[in-house]
């Protein structure tokens, strides 16, 4: 009996042992099959290989704009898990220490390494850029001088060159008053009068060739002629030399800075020479067209080349900076310069070209910047779709327009209201519209459309507000009477068409916070019943200022004689008593 029980116990032990061995073998087979499947290329490996094959070419300023400061390898930092005891390893295919702890630590670190790979993250961000319209500028050319495109249809003002071709895009244009051959006397003038060292200047340009070349954004398909010039070192240096000489000499002739009593000795001495007289007359004949050509976005030369040229002229002793000299050419052009007390041009940093300098001098200080934060994306999108109320609608809501001082420039606007007052005041500097205003504003809008993230959107915000205020001829007529709008050559209907055309370029554009804040303030004021009653009463009973004057005169004619008669009667009564 005991022998039988012993045999049964041994059979049970062997049965359990064989079962345990079978379970261990099954687990090992599962691990090996999973490892083989991982090595054979699963979904994660295929995605990793796919992203590794993508060619990534970020613009030069990509790190500055989106990469975290000081983090040049990871676009997204993932801190190591404390439970692992060590970092996950390298990110770009380097060797790592694979742990042998329980739970498959080695495989876990492998997939974590794939997730933290800089190559994968870079490719994913590149894909996000291509699918995010607001980040289109990061995926396209990085130059600051290129051919802009309008939103609706080609705008001639963006591409029209009238007198001179500056830069590579209009080099082949015919019939211009100042072709390349006509720029040689400008260089000769700097040699004779300012001591220009041409060899030294060209050597300095050669050292800065790559940086200056990157300022131009040329498309190989549509700008073949420009690409040919930019890729040829000799042609590039020749273009920079001639265009820089032309811009500097024209600035000396047309600038209101450093002329008259404040003129430097070189300019006064050169004014009596025959060559200077010929150049001055030729430039003066086409002065207006030259200044407009200098403000075309695709017709620019890097401003760094102009500053290098001024530094290479030992006889050129300016009383102000080169930036102030160039800005002096546009003192008689609208929009007027925003006069900033105590501000200097050096506060604007490095300028890319003349249009960039002109834009900086016209926009208000420390306003109308665009911040790209996730919390404001939806709000900004909604604000860009809201229209500013027209002038007649605001007048019905007891909003009075007042001409503001132009000490802060022509591209600003203020709205004042008080909860206890039914009346609000909108102060707007007088906006003068000339024949050239459309061309200048189109190029300023194109500049902001591409670089609002760095230089703000002051012109875009002002044009969007003016497009809303001037929606019909009655609006334009009323703003003329208030001194807010002025134009001698355009009718009210033409002004409406102008702002409507400019407003098309602001549709869907990124607008600063000041625009939305003013919209909210105006909407709150228009929502008050007392403001509507006050505005309606004034429009109904006092539609014209002459009505108020007439009522005041009638009241004076009625009440003043009555009061005088009453006073004399009282005096006679007191005297008799």
Coordinates of C-alpha atoms in Angstrom, one line a residue:
X1 CA 0.0 0.0 0.0
X2 CA 2.8 2.4 0.9
X3 CA 4.6 1.5 -2.2
X4 CA 1.6 2.4 -4.3
X5 CA 1.3 5.7 -2.6
X6 CA 5.0 6.4 -3.3
X7 CA 4.5 5.6 -7.0
X8 CA 1.5 8.0 -7.2
X9 CA 3.5 10.9 -5.5
X10 CA 6.4 10.4 -8.0
X11 CA 4.0 10.5 -10.9
X12 CA 2.4 13.7 -9.6
X13 CA 5.9 15.3 -9.2
X14 CA 6.9 14.3 -12.8
X15 CA 3.6 15.6 -14.1
X16 CA 4.1 19.0 -12.5
X17 CA 7.7 19.2 -13.6
X18 CA 6.8 18.4 -17.3
X19 CA 4.0 21.0 -17.1
X20 CA 6.4 23.7 -15.8
X21 CA 9.0 22.9 -18.5
X22 CA 6.3 23.2 -21.2
X23 CA 5.2 26.6 -19.9
X24 CA 8.8 27.9 -19.8
X25 CA 9.3 26.6 -23.3
X26 CA 6.1 28.3 -24.6
X27 CA 7.1 31.6 -23.0
X28 CA 10.6 31.5 -24.6
X29 CA 9.1 30.6 -28.0
X30 CA 6.8 33.7 -27.7
X31 CA 9.6 35.9 -26.8
X32 CA 11.7 34.6 -29.7
X33 CA 8.8 35.0 -32.1
X34 CA 8.2 38.6 -30.9
X35 CA 11.9 39.3 -31.2
X36 CA 12.0 37.9 -34.7
X37 CA 8.9 39.9 -35.7
X38 CA 10.6 43.1 -34.3
X39 CA 13.7 42.3 -36.3
X40 CA 11.8 41.5 -39.4
X41 CA 10.4 45.1 -39.4
X42 CA 7.1 45.8 -37.7
X43 CA 5.0 48.9 -38.0
X44 CA 7.2 51.0 -35.8
X45 CA 10.3 50.1 -37.7
X46 CA 8.6 50.8 -41.0
X47 CA 7.5 54.2 -39.8
X48 CA 11.0 54.9 -38.5
X49 CA 12.6 53.9 -41.8
X50 CA 10.1 56.0 -43.6
X51 CA 10.9 59.1 -41.7
X52 CA 14.6 58.5 -42.0
X53 CA 14.3 58.5 -45.8
X54 CA 12.6 61.9 -45.8
X55 CA 14.9 64.7 -46.9
X56 CA 14.7 67.5 -44.4
X57 CA 15.9 71.0 -45.2
X58 CA 14.9 73.6 -42.7
X59 CA 15.4 77.3 -43.2
X60 CA 18.3 79.0 -41.6
X61 CA 16.3 80.5 -38.8
X62 CA 14.3 77.4 -37.9
X63 CA 16.2 76.8 -34.7
X64 CA 15.6 80.4 -33.6
X65 CA 11.8 80.3 -34.1
X66 CA 10.7 76.8 -33.0
X67 CA 13.5 74.9 -31.4
X68 CA 13.9 75.3 -27.6
X69 CA 16.8 77.5 -26.8
X70 CA 19.9 75.5 -26.0
X71 CA 18.4 72.2 -27.3
X72 CA 20.0 71.5 -30.6
X73 CA 19.3 67.7 -30.8
X74 CA 15.8 67.2 -29.5
X75 CA 12.7 69.2 -30.6
X76 CA 10.8 67.6 -27.8
X77 CA 12.6 66.7 -24.6
X78 CA 11.6 63.5 -22.8
X79 CA 13.1 63.2 -19.3
X80 CA 14.5 59.7 -18.4
X81 CA 12.3 57.6 -16.2
X82 CA 13.6 57.3 -12.7
X83 CA 12.6 53.7 -12.5
X84 CA 15.0 52.8 -15.4
X85 CA 18.0 54.1 -13.5
X86 CA 19.7 55.5 -16.7
X87 CA 18.9 57.6 -19.7
X88 CA 17.3 56.0 -22.7
X89 CA 20.5 56.4 -24.7
X90 CA 21.4 58.3 -27.8
X91 CA 18.8 59.5 -30.2
X92 CA 20.4 59.3 -33.7
X93 CA 21.3 55.6 -34.0
X94 CA 24.1 55.6 -31.4
X95 CA 24.8 52.7 -29.1
X96 CA 22.9 52.4 -25.9
X97 CA 23.1 50.3 -22.8
X98 CA 20.3 47.7 -22.9
X99 CA 19.2 46.5 -19.5
X100 CA 18.6 42.9 -18.7
X101 CA 16.1 43.5 -16.0
X102 CA 12.7 41.8 -15.9
X103 CA 9.8 43.2 -17.9
X104 CA 11.6 43.4 -21.2
X105 CA 13.6 46.5 -20.4
X106 CA 15.8 46.2 -23.5
X107 CA 12.9 46.2 -25.9
X108 CA 11.3 49.0 -24.0
X109 CA 14.4 51.2 -24.4
X110 CA 14.6 50.4 -28.1
X111 CA 11.1 51.7 -28.9
X112 CA 11.6 54.6 -26.6
X113 CA 14.8 55.5 -28.5
X114 CA 12.8 55.4 -31.7
X115 CA 10.2 57.8 -30.3
X116 CA 12.9 60.3 -29.1
X117 CA 14.9 60.2 -32.3
X118 CA 15.7 63.6 -33.6
X119 CA 15.3 62.4 -37.2
X120 CA 11.8 61.2 -36.6
X121 CA 10.8 64.4 -34.7
X122 CA 12.3 66.6 -37.4
X123 CA 10.4 64.8 -40.2
X124 CA 7.2 64.9 -38.2
X125 CA 7.6 68.7 -37.6
X126 CA 8.3 69.1 -41.3
X127 CA 5.1 67.3 -42.1
X128 CA 3.2 69.5 -39.6
X129 CA 4.6 72.6 -41.3
X130 CA 3.4 71.5 -44.7
X131 CA -0.1 70.9 -43.3
X132 CA -0.3 74.1 -41.2
X133 CA -1.0 77.2 -43.3
X134 CA 0.1 79.6 -40.5
X135 CA 3.6 78.0 -40.6
X136 CA 4.1 78.1 -44.4
X137 CA 7.0 80.6 -44.2
X138 CA 9.1 78.0 -42.4
X139 CA 8.8 75.5 -45.2
X140 CA 9.4 77.9 -48.1
X141 CA 12.3 80.1 -49.1
X142 CA 14.1 82.0 -46.3
X143 CA 15.2 85.1 -48.3
X144 CA 13.8 88.5 -47.5
X145 CA 13.9 89.7 -51.1
X146 CA 11.6 87.7 -53.5
X147 CA 8.6 88.0 -55.7
X148 CA 5.5 88.2 -53.5
X149 CA 2.1 86.9 -54.6
X150 CA -1.3 88.5 -54.0
X151 CA -4.2 86.6 -52.5
X152 CA -6.7 87.2 -55.2
X153 CA -5.1 88.1 -58.5
X154 CA -1.8 89.6 -59.7
X155 CA -1.3 93.1 -58.4
X156 CA 0.7 95.3 -60.7
X157 CA 1.9 97.4 -57.8
X158 CA 3.8 94.5 -56.4
X159 CA 5.9 94.0 -59.5
X160 CA 6.0 97.3 -61.3
X161 CA 9.4 98.9 -61.8
X162 CA 9.4 102.3 -63.3
X163 CA 13.0 103.7 -63.4
X164 CA 15.6 101.4 -62.1
X165 CA 16.2 97.6 -61.6
X166 CA 17.7 96.9 -58.2
X167 CA 18.4 93.2 -57.4
X168 CA 18.3 90.3 -59.8
X169 CA 14.5 90.0 -60.6
X170 CA 14.2 92.9 -63.1
X171 CA 17.7 92.8 -64.6
X172 CA 16.3 91.9 -68.0
X173 CA 13.7 94.7 -68.1
X174 CA 14.0 97.0 -71.1
X175 CA 13.4 100.7 -71.5
X176 CA 14.3 101.7 -67.9
X177 CA 15.9 105.1 -67.5
X178 CA 18.7 103.7 -65.4
X179 CA 20.0 100.3 -66.8
X180 CA 23.3 98.8 -65.5
X181 CA 25.4 100.9 -67.8
X182 CA 23.8 104.1 -66.4
X183 CA 24.9 103.1 -62.9
X184 CA 28.6 103.3 -63.7
X185 CA 28.8 107.2 -63.3
X186 CA 27.4 106.7 -59.7
X187 CA 30.3 104.4 -58.8
X188 CA 32.7 106.8 -60.5
X189 CA 31.2 109.7 -58.5
X190 CA 32.0 107.8 -55.2
X191 CA 35.5 107.1 -56.4
X192 CA 36.3 110.8 -57.2
X193 CA 34.4 112.6 -54.5
X194 CA 34.3 110.1 -51.6
X195 CA 37.5 108.1 -52.1
X196 CA 35.8 104.8 -52.7
X197 CA 38.2 101.8 -52.7
X198 CA 36.5 99.6 -55.2
X199 CA 39.0 96.7 -54.7
X200 CA 38.6 96.8 -51.0
X201 CA 34.8 97.0 -51.2
X202 CA 34.6 94.0 -53.6
X203 CA 36.9 92.0 -51.3
X204 CA 34.5 92.8 -48.4
X205 CA 31.6 91.7 -50.5
X206 CA 33.3 88.5 -51.3
X207 CA 33.7 87.7 -47.6
X208 CA 30.0 88.4 -47.0
X209 CA 28.9 86.7 -50.3
X210 CA 27.1 83.8 -48.7
X211 CA 25.2 85.9 -46.2
X212 CA 24.2 88.5 -48.8
X213 CA 23.2 85.7 -51.3
X214 CA 20.8 84.2 -48.7
X215 CA 18.9 87.5 -48.6
X216 CA 17.5 86.7 -52.0
X217 CA 14.7 84.0 -52.3
X218 CA 14.6 82.9 -56.0
X219 CA 12.6 80.1 -57.3
X220 CA 14.4 77.9 -59.9
X221 CA 11.2 77.5 -62.0
X222 CA 9.9 81.1 -62.3
X223 CA 13.1 83.1 -61.6
X224 CA 15.7 81.3 -63.9
X225 CA 17.3 84.6 -64.9
X226 CA 17.6 85.7 -61.2
X227 CA 19.0 82.3 -60.2
X228 CA 21.6 82.5 -62.9
X229 CA 22.9 85.8 -61.5
X230 CA 22.8 84.7 -57.9
X231 CA 24.7 81.4 -58.6
X232 CA 27.5 83.2 -60.6
X233 CA 29.9 84.8 -58.1
X234 CA 31.1 87.5 -60.6
X235 CA 27.6 88.5 -61.6
X236 CA 26.5 88.6 -58.0
X237 CA 29.3 90.9 -56.9
X238 CA 28.8 93.1 -60.0
X239 CA 25.1 93.5 -59.2
X240 CA 25.8 94.3 -55.5
X241 CA 28.5 96.8 -56.4
X242 CA 26.4 98.8 -59.0
X243 CA 23.1 98.7 -57.0
X244 CA 24.8 99.7 -53.7
X245 CA 26.5 102.7 -55.4
X246 CA 23.2 103.7 -57.0
X247 CA 21.3 103.6 -53.7
X248 CA 23.9 105.5 -51.7
X249 CA 24.4 108.3 -54.3
X250 CA 20.6 108.7 -54.8
X251 CA 20.2 108.9 -51.0
X252 CA 22.9 111.6 -50.9
X253 CA 21.0 113.6 -53.6
X254 CA 17.4 113.1 -52.4
X255 CA 17.7 112.9 -48.7
X256 CA 16.5 115.8 -46.6
X257 CA 19.0 114.7 -43.9
X258 CA 22.3 116.4 -44.1
X259 CA 21.3 119.0 -46.7
X260 CA 21.4 122.8 -46.6
X261 CA 23.3 124.2 -43.6
X262 CA 23.8 120.7 -42.2
X263 CA 25.3 119.3 -45.4
X264 CA 28.7 117.8 -45.2
X265 CA 31.7 119.2 -47.0
X266 CA 31.8 116.5 -49.6
X267 CA 28.3 117.2 -50.9
X268 CA 28.9 121.0 -51.0
X269 CA 32.1 120.6 -52.9
X270 CA 30.7 118.1 -55.3
X271 CA 27.7 120.3 -56.1
X272 CA 29.8 122.5 -58.3
X273 CA 31.2 119.7 -60.5
X274 CA 29.9 118.9 -63.9
X275 CA 29.4 115.2 -63.3
X276 CA 27.4 115.8 -60.1
X277 CA 25.2 118.3 -61.9
X278 CA 24.5 115.8 -64.7
X279 CA 23.7 113.0 -62.2
X280 CA 21.6 115.3 -60.1
X281 CA 19.5 116.4 -63.0
X282 CA 19.0 112.8 -64.2
X283 CA 18.0 111.7 -60.8
X284 CA 15.8 114.7 -60.2
X285 CA 13.8 114.0 -63.4
X286 CA 12.9 110.5 -62.2
X287 CA 13.0 111.1 -58.4
X288 CA 9.4 110.1 -57.7
X289 CA 9.7 106.9 -59.7
X290 CA 13.1 106.0 -58.2
X291 CA 11.7 106.4 -54.6
X292 CA 8.8 104.1 -55.5
X293 CA 11.1 101.5 -57.0
X294 CA 13.2 101.5 -53.8
X295 CA 10.0 100.5 -51.9
X296 CA 9.2 97.5 -54.1
X297 CA 9.7 94.2 -52.2
X298 CA 11.3 92.3 -55.1
X299 CA 13.4 95.3 -56.2
X300 CA 15.9 95.5 -53.3
X301 CA 19.5 95.2 -52.5
X302 CA 20.7 93.9 -49.1
X303 CA 21.2 96.9 -46.8
X304 CA 24.3 95.3 -45.4
X305 CA 26.0 95.9 -48.8
X306 CA 25.0 99.6 -48.7
X307 CA 26.5 100.0 -45.2
X308 CA 29.7 98.2 -46.3
X309 CA 29.9 100.7 -49.2
X310 CA 29.6 103.7 -46.9
X311 CA 32.3 102.2 -44.7
X312 CA 34.6 101.8 -47.8
X313 CA 34.3 105.6 -48.6
X314 CA 36.8 107.4 -46.3
X315 CA 35.8 110.8 -47.7
X316 CA 32.1 110.3 -46.9
X317 CA 31.6 112.0 -43.6
X318 CA 27.9 111.8 -42.8
X319 CA 26.4 113.7 -39.9
X320 CA 24.0 110.8 -39.2
X321 CA 23.8 107.1 -39.9
X322 CA 23.3 105.5 -43.3
X323 CA 19.8 104.5 -42.2
X324 CA 18.9 108.1 -41.4
X325 CA 20.3 109.2 -44.7
X326 CA 18.2 106.7 -46.6
X327 CA 15.1 107.5 -44.6
X328 CA 15.5 111.1 -45.5
X329 CA 14.6 110.3 -49.1
X330 CA 11.0 109.5 -48.0
X331 CA 10.2 112.3 -45.6
X332 CA 7.8 113.8 -48.1
X333 CA 5.9 110.5 -48.7
X334 CA 2.9 109.1 -46.9
X335 CA 2.4 107.4 -44.6
X336 CA 4.4 109.8 -42.5
X337 CA 7.2 108.7 -40.3
X338 CA 6.3 107.9 -36.7
X339 CA 8.3 110.5 -34.7
X340 CA 9.7 108.6 -31.7
X341 CA 11.1 110.8 -29.0
X342 CA 14.6 109.6 -28.1
X343 CA 14.5 106.7 -30.5
X344 CA 17.4 106.1 -32.8
X345 CA 17.7 103.9 -35.9
X346 CA 20.1 101.6 -34.0
X347 CA 17.1 100.5 -31.8
X348 CA 15.6 98.8 -34.9
X349 CA 18.5 96.3 -35.1
X350 CA 19.8 95.1 -38.4
X351 CA 17.7 96.0 -41.5
X352 CA 17.4 93.6 -44.4
X353 CA 16.7 96.2 -47.1
X354 CA 15.2 99.7 -47.7
X355 CA 11.6 98.5 -47.5
X356 CA 12.3 96.9 -44.2
X357 CA 13.8 100.2 -43.0
X358 CA 10.8 102.2 -44.3
X359 CA 8.4 99.8 -42.6
X360 CA 10.2 100.2 -39.3
X361 CA 10.0 104.0 -39.5
X362 CA 6.3 104.1 -40.2
X363 CA 4.7 101.6 -37.8
X364 CA 4.0 102.7 -34.1
X365 CA 6.5 101.8 -31.5
X366 CA 6.0 98.6 -29.4
X367 CA 2.5 97.9 -30.8
X368 CA 0.8 95.5 -33.2
X369 CA 3.1 92.5 -32.6
X370 CA 1.6 89.1 -33.3
X371 CA 2.2 86.4 -30.7
X372 CA 1.7 82.7 -31.8
X373 CA 0.4 81.0 -28.7
X374 CA -2.0 78.0 -28.8
X375 CA -4.5 79.7 -26.6
X376 CA -5.0 82.6 -29.0
X377 CA -5.1 80.7 -32.2
X378 CA -8.9 80.3 -32.2
X379 CA -9.5 83.8 -31.0
X380 CA -7.2 85.2 -33.7
X381 CA -9.0 83.2 -36.4
X382 CA -12.4 84.5 -35.3
X383 CA -11.1 88.1 -35.1
X384 CA -9.7 87.9 -38.6
X385 CA -13.2 87.1 -39.9
X386 CA -14.8 90.0 -38.1
X387 CA -15.4 93.2 -40.0
X388 CA -14.8 96.6 -38.5
X389 CA -18.1 98.7 -38.5
X390 CA -18.4 101.4 -41.0
X391 CA -18.3 105.1 -40.1
X392 CA -22.0 105.7 -40.5
X393 CA -22.9 102.8 -38.3
X394 CA -20.5 104.1 -35.6
X395 CA -22.0 107.5 -35.9
X396 CA -25.5 106.1 -35.2
X397 CA -24.0 104.6 -32.0
X398 CA -22.8 108.0 -30.8
X399 CA -19.1 107.6 -31.8
X400 CA -17.5 110.9 -32.7
X401 CA -14.5 111.0 -35.0
X402 CA -11.6 113.3 -34.2
X403 CA -8.4 114.0 -36.1
X404 CA -5.5 112.9 -34.0
X405 CA -2.0 114.2 -33.9
X406 CA 0.4 112.6 -36.4
X407 CA 3.2 112.6 -33.9
X408 CA 3.0 108.8 -33.7
X409 CA 2.6 108.3 -37.4
X410 CA -0.3 107.8 -39.7
X411 CA -0.8 104.1 -39.0
X412 CA -2.4 104.2 -35.6
X413 CA -5.9 104.6 -34.1
X414 CA -7.4 105.0 -30.7
X415 CA -10.9 104.4 -29.3
X416 CA -12.0 106.0 -26.0
X417 CA -15.2 105.2 -24.1
X418 CA -16.4 105.6 -20.5
X419 CA -19.1 103.4 -18.9
X420 CA -20.9 106.5 -17.6
X421 CA -20.9 108.3 -20.9
X422 CA -23.1 107.4 -23.8
X423 CA -20.6 109.0 -26.2
X424 CA -17.4 107.4 -27.4
X425 CA -14.5 109.1 -29.3
X426 CA -12.4 107.5 -32.1
X427 CA -9.1 109.4 -32.8
X428 CA -7.6 108.8 -36.2
X429 CA -4.6 110.6 -37.7
X430 CA -5.4 112.1 -41.1
X431 CA -4.7 109.5 -43.8
X432 CA -3.5 111.2 -47.0
X433 CA -4.2 109.1 -50.2
X434 CA -2.0 109.9 -53.2
X435 CA -1.4 108.4 -56.5
X436 CA 1.4 106.2 -55.2
X437 CA -0.4 105.2 -52.0
X438 CA -1.7 101.9 -53.4
X439 CA 1.8 100.8 -54.5
X440 CA 3.4 101.6 -51.2
X441 CA 0.7 100.0 -49.1
X442 CA 0.6 96.9 -51.2
X443 CA 4.3 96.3 -50.7
X444 CA 4.1 97.0 -47.0
X445 CA 1.3 94.5 -46.7
X446 CA 3.3 92.0 -48.7
X447 CA 6.3 92.5 -46.3
X448 CA 4.1 92.0 -43.2
X449 CA 2.3 89.0 -44.7
X450 CA 5.6 87.2 -44.9
X451 CA 7.4 88.5 -41.8
X452 CA 4.6 89.5 -39.4
X453 CA 6.1 87.0 -36.9
X454 CA 9.2 89.1 -36.6
X455 CA 8.2 92.7 -37.5
X456 CA 4.5 93.0 -36.5
X457 CA 1.4 93.7 -38.5
X458 CA 0.8 97.4 -37.9
X459 CA 0.0 98.2 -41.6
X460 CA -2.3 95.2 -41.9
X461 CA -4.3 96.2 -38.8
X462 CA -4.7 99.8 -40.0
X463 CA -5.7 98.8 -43.5
X464 CA -8.2 96.3 -42.1
X465 CA -9.8 99.0 -39.9
X466 CA -9.8 101.6 -42.7
X467 CA -11.4 99.1 -45.1
X468 CA -14.2 98.7 -42.5
X469 CA -14.6 102.4 -41.9
X470 CA -14.7 103.3 -45.6
X471 CA -17.4 101.0 -47.0
X472 CA -19.5 103.4 -49.0
X473 CA -19.1 106.9 -50.5
X474 CA -21.1 108.3 -47.6
X475 CA -18.4 107.0 -45.2
X476 CA -15.6 108.6 -47.2
X477 CA -17.5 111.9 -47.4
X478 CA -18.1 112.0 -43.6
X479 CA -14.5 111.1 -42.8
X480 CA -13.3 113.9 -45.1
X481 CA -15.3 116.4 -43.2
X482 CA -13.9 115.1 -39.9
X483 CA -10.4 115.5 -41.2
X484 CA -9.6 111.8 -40.9
X485 CA -9.3 111.1 -44.6
X486 CA -7.8 113.4 -47.3
X487 CA -7.3 113.0 -51.0
X488 CA -7.2 115.6 -53.8
X489 CA -7.2 113.3 -56.8
X490 CA -9.6 110.5 -55.8
X491 CA -13.3 110.7 -55.4
X492 CA -15.2 109.1 -52.6
X493 CA -16.1 106.1 -54.8
X494 CA -12.5 105.6 -55.8
X495 CA -11.4 105.7 -52.1
X496 CA -13.9 103.0 -51.3
X497 CA -12.5 100.9 -54.2
X498 CA -9.0 101.5 -53.0
X499 CA -9.5 100.3 -49.5
X500 CA -11.6 97.4 -50.7
X501 CA -8.7 96.2 -52.9
X502 CA -6.2 96.6 -50.1
X503 CA -8.6 94.9 -47.6
X504 CA -8.5 91.8 -49.8
X505 CA -4.9 91.3 -48.8
X506 CA -5.8 91.3 -45.1
X507 CA -8.5 88.5 -45.4
X508 CA -7.3 85.6 -43.2
X509 CA -4.1 87.4 -42.2
X510 CA -2.7 87.3 -38.7
X511 CA -3.9 90.4 -36.8
X512 CA -2.5 91.7 -33.6
X513 CA -4.2 91.8 -30.2
X514 CA -4.9 95.5 -30.5
X515 CA -7.2 94.9 -33.4
X516 CA -9.4 92.4 -31.5
X517 CA -9.4 94.6 -28.4
X518 CA -10.7 97.6 -30.3
X519 CA -13.3 95.4 -32.0
X520 CA -14.5 94.2 -28.6
X521 CA -14.6 97.8 -27.2
X522 CA -16.6 99.0 -30.2
X523 CA -19.0 96.1 -30.0
X524 CA -19.6 96.7 -26.3
X525 CA -20.3 100.4 -27.0
X526 CA -22.7 99.7 -29.8
X527 CA -24.6 97.2 -27.7
X528 CA -25.6 99.9 -25.2
X529 CA -29.2 101.2 -25.8
X530 CA -28.3 104.6 -24.4
X531 CA -25.6 105.0 -27.0
X532 CA -28.0 104.1 -29.8
X533 CA -30.6 106.5 -28.5
X534 CA -28.1 109.3 -28.2
X535 CA -26.7 108.7 -31.7
X536 CA -30.1 108.5 -33.2
X537 CA -31.3 111.7 -31.5
X538 CA -28.2 113.6 -32.7
X539 CA -28.6 112.3 -36.3
X540 CA -32.3 113.0 -36.4
X541 CA -32.4 116.5 -34.9
X542 CA -28.8 117.6 -35.6
X543 CA -27.9 116.0 -38.9
X544 CA -25.5 118.8 -39.7
X545 CA -23.4 121.1 -37.5
X546 CA -25.2 124.1 -39.1
X547 CA -28.4 122.9 -37.6
X548 CA -26.9 123.2 -34.1
X549 CA -25.5 126.6 -35.0
X550 CA -28.9 127.8 -36.3
X551 CA -30.7 126.6 -33.2
X552 CA -28.2 128.3 -31.0
X553 CA -28.6 131.5 -32.9
X554 CA -32.4 131.3 -32.7
X555 CA -32.3 130.7 -29.0
X556 CA -30.0 133.7 -28.6
X557 CA -32.4 135.9 -30.6
X558 CA -35.4 134.8 -28.6
X559 CA -34.1 134.6 -25.1
X560 CA -31.4 137.3 -25.0
X561 CA -33.8 140.3 -25.7
X562 CA -36.4 138.9 -23.3
X563 CA -33.8 138.6 -20.6
X564 CA -32.6 142.2 -21.3
X565 CA -36.1 143.5 -21.1
X566 CA -36.7 141.7 -17.8
X567 CA -33.6 143.1 -16.3
X568 CA -34.4 146.7 -17.3
X569 CA -37.9 146.3 -16.0
X570 CA -36.5 145.2 -12.6
X571 CA -34.1 148.1 -12.5
X572 CA -36.9 150.6 -13.2
X573 CA -39.0 149.1 -10.4
X574 CA -36.2 149.3 -7.9
X575 CA -35.4 152.9 -8.8
X576 CA -39.0 154.0 -8.5
X577 CA -39.3 152.4 -5.1

